[in-house]
XYZ file of C-alpha atoms in Angstrom:
198
model
C -24.022 21.034 155.997
C -21.556 22.822 153.926
C -22.670 26.379 154.507
C -19.920 28.856 154.221
C -18.207 27.162 151.289
C -18.245 28.331 147.892
C -21.535 26.668 146.406
C -21.100 24.349 143.332
C -24.161 22.762 142.074
C -24.209 18.959 142.156
C -24.459 18.637 138.352
C -21.178 20.525 137.834
C -19.328 19.121 140.811
C -16.407 16.847 140.024
C -18.454 13.771 140.878
C -21.415 15.178 138.910
C -19.095 15.501 135.933
C -17.810 12.097 136.525
C -21.332 10.731 136.571
C -22.098 12.187 133.285
C -19.104 10.285 131.867
C -20.479 7.152 133.534
C -23.882 7.858 131.924
C -22.263 8.231 128.540
C -20.310 4.970 128.863
C -23.332 3.106 130.160
C -26.355 4.762 128.486
C -28.716 1.827 129.642
C -27.965 2.410 133.219
C -29.833 4.581 135.621
C -27.464 6.830 137.422
C -28.633 8.707 140.527
C -26.140 10.908 142.356
C -26.235 11.334 146.059
C -23.878 13.691 147.862
C -23.164 12.708 151.450
C -19.935 14.697 151.677
C -19.397 17.144 154.649
C -17.007 19.903 154.316
C -14.281 20.052 157.010
C -14.645 16.401 157.744
C -11.731 13.915 158.621
C -11.671 10.267 157.908
C -12.348 9.241 161.465
C -15.573 11.060 161.429
C -16.427 9.654 158.039
C -15.847 6.185 159.380
C -18.255 6.801 162.259
C -21.053 7.833 159.868
C -20.471 5.574 156.776
C -23.176 3.033 157.697
C -25.754 5.611 158.826
C -25.255 8.113 156.067
C -23.868 6.172 153.043
C -24.628 2.446 153.340
C -28.186 3.144 154.274
C -28.727 4.563 150.838
C -27.951 1.124 149.229
C -25.264 2.621 146.875
C -23.837 0.712 143.917
C -20.670 2.910 143.723
C -19.122 5.112 146.461
C -16.535 7.866 145.964
C -14.143 8.183 149.127
C -11.872 11.033 149.507
C -10.281 12.214 152.657
C -7.057 13.646 153.599
C -7.001 17.495 153.068
C -8.501 18.044 156.563
C -6.653 15.211 158.139
C -3.466 16.847 156.881
C -4.418 20.291 157.971
C -5.314 18.938 161.399
C -1.913 17.064 161.597
C -3.469 13.773 162.179
C -1.273 10.690 162.234
C -0.953 9.240 158.808
C -1.030 5.598 159.866
C -4.225 6.193 161.763
C -5.666 7.959 158.609
C -4.812 5.132 156.313
C -6.319 2.618 158.831
C -9.559 4.615 158.831
C -9.509 4.756 154.983
C -9.210 0.996 154.838
C -11.978 0.389 157.186
C -14.304 2.750 155.241
C -13.452 0.904 152.041
C -13.969 -2.564 153.807
C -17.352 -1.581 155.280
C -18.571 -0.387 151.766
C -17.316 -3.438 149.928
C -18.859 -5.769 152.623
C -22.170 -4.128 151.948
C -21.702 -5.075 148.231
C -20.945 -1.657 146.703
C -17.873 -0.727 144.604
C -15.504 1.949 145.866
C -13.392 4.526 144.097
C -10.791 5.786 146.431
C -9.394 9.217 145.665
C -6.224 10.699 147.021
C -6.848 14.237 148.393
C -6.994 17.135 146.072
C -4.715 20.058 146.258
C -5.466 23.510 147.361
C -4.147 27.074 147.092
C -2.696 26.638 150.513
C -0.383 24.311 152.370
C 0.458 22.019 149.558
C 3.659 20.596 151.396
C 1.571 19.086 154.198
C -0.874 17.483 151.665
C 1.560 15.563 149.824
C 2.375 12.789 152.347
C -1.340 12.192 152.666
C -1.637 11.920 148.886
C 1.204 9.463 148.787
C -0.200 7.307 151.553
C -3.456 6.884 149.545
C -1.596 6.216 146.287
C 0.455 3.579 148.081
C -2.908 1.689 148.642
C -3.135 0.982 144.987
C -2.780 -2.787 144.636
C -3.382 -3.470 148.288
C -7.154 -2.560 148.117
C -9.398 -4.142 145.623
C -10.604 -0.895 144.290
C -9.458 1.788 141.883
C -7.239 4.531 143.626
C -7.336 7.850 141.674
C -5.176 10.909 142.229
C -7.202 13.939 143.281
C -4.066 16.102 143.490
C -2.913 15.325 140.012
C -6.423 15.962 138.785
C -5.775 19.797 139.555
C -2.045 19.841 138.909
C -0.911 21.845 135.953
C 0.113 18.910 133.820
C -0.832 20.672 130.654
C 1.350 23.715 131.390
C 4.973 24.514 131.898
C 5.523 25.648 135.527
C 8.878 26.385 137.072
C 7.953 27.294 140.700
C 5.372 27.480 143.341
C 4.346 30.983 142.307
C 3.494 29.680 138.822
C 1.588 26.697 140.375
C -0.345 29.167 142.551
C -1.285 31.309 139.464
C -2.419 28.232 137.627
C -4.513 27.052 140.466
C -6.017 30.477 140.949
C -7.896 30.041 137.817
C -9.543 26.866 139.157
C -10.553 28.281 142.535
C -13.248 30.915 142.888
C -11.988 34.401 143.777
C -14.481 34.537 146.663
C -13.853 31.079 147.824
C -11.838 29.585 150.586
C -8.668 28.497 148.622
C -9.423 24.855 149.374
C -12.577 23.923 147.506
C -12.247 24.598 143.836
C -14.807 26.396 141.683
C -16.761 25.293 138.775
C -13.691 25.262 136.354
C -11.677 23.189 138.855
C -14.627 20.829 139.317
C -14.962 20.202 135.559
C -11.309 19.549 135.318
C -11.201 17.168 138.256
C -14.303 15.179 136.989
C -12.633 14.899 133.581
C -9.292 13.907 134.701
C -10.512 11.475 137.269
C -12.586 9.775 134.702
C -9.484 9.608 132.330
C -7.415 8.124 135.320
C -10.103 5.399 135.762
C -10.485 4.248 132.215
C -6.859 4.645 131.406
C -5.050 3.574 134.543
C -1.301 4.023 134.774
C 1.321 4.243 137.484
C 0.960 7.255 139.848
C 2.705 10.331 138.126
C 5.129 12.108 140.171
C 4.445 15.809 140.475
C 6.784 17.681 138.208
C 7.752 20.377 140.703
C 10.043 20.103 143.631
C 8.338 21.804 146.517
C 10.612 20.735 149.477
């Protein structure tokens, strides 16, 4: 379903890396990873297929991350948030746990992404599930950046040179998986981005 996007093997995708941390934390557990994500999808389309494609697998834990395509398409944020809440509710009603992830950043159009990121982070405490920050998982928190050009240069190392500037390469996936795991096990208040991009 994702033909045309930069191929990242399941084992080194951010959720594959996250699953490896999960296995290390719970060595007696059997962890089976199933990817039902579709590139280019928006939250309304995810809501329509969550029962058929996700809940039919009888999952124990579901990652939910929408927003990049919703933002690119200019979708109404309140509708987007409503759809996310419905997705989370359906998954929880089926007896599975949910990790909701604010959309990750890309090399392009960062400004339109940030309101969607914030809308998801604002659900922390309202929804009974962890809310992690996909944008911060790729943000240059370990480096001193002073402007958007430096952010772009930093991110270029995490996105494949022959990719689409939206889906990270293997380096970016490894970093995302590690940082999302760290956010889960050491929750803290959402971090403001250290660069004013307005």
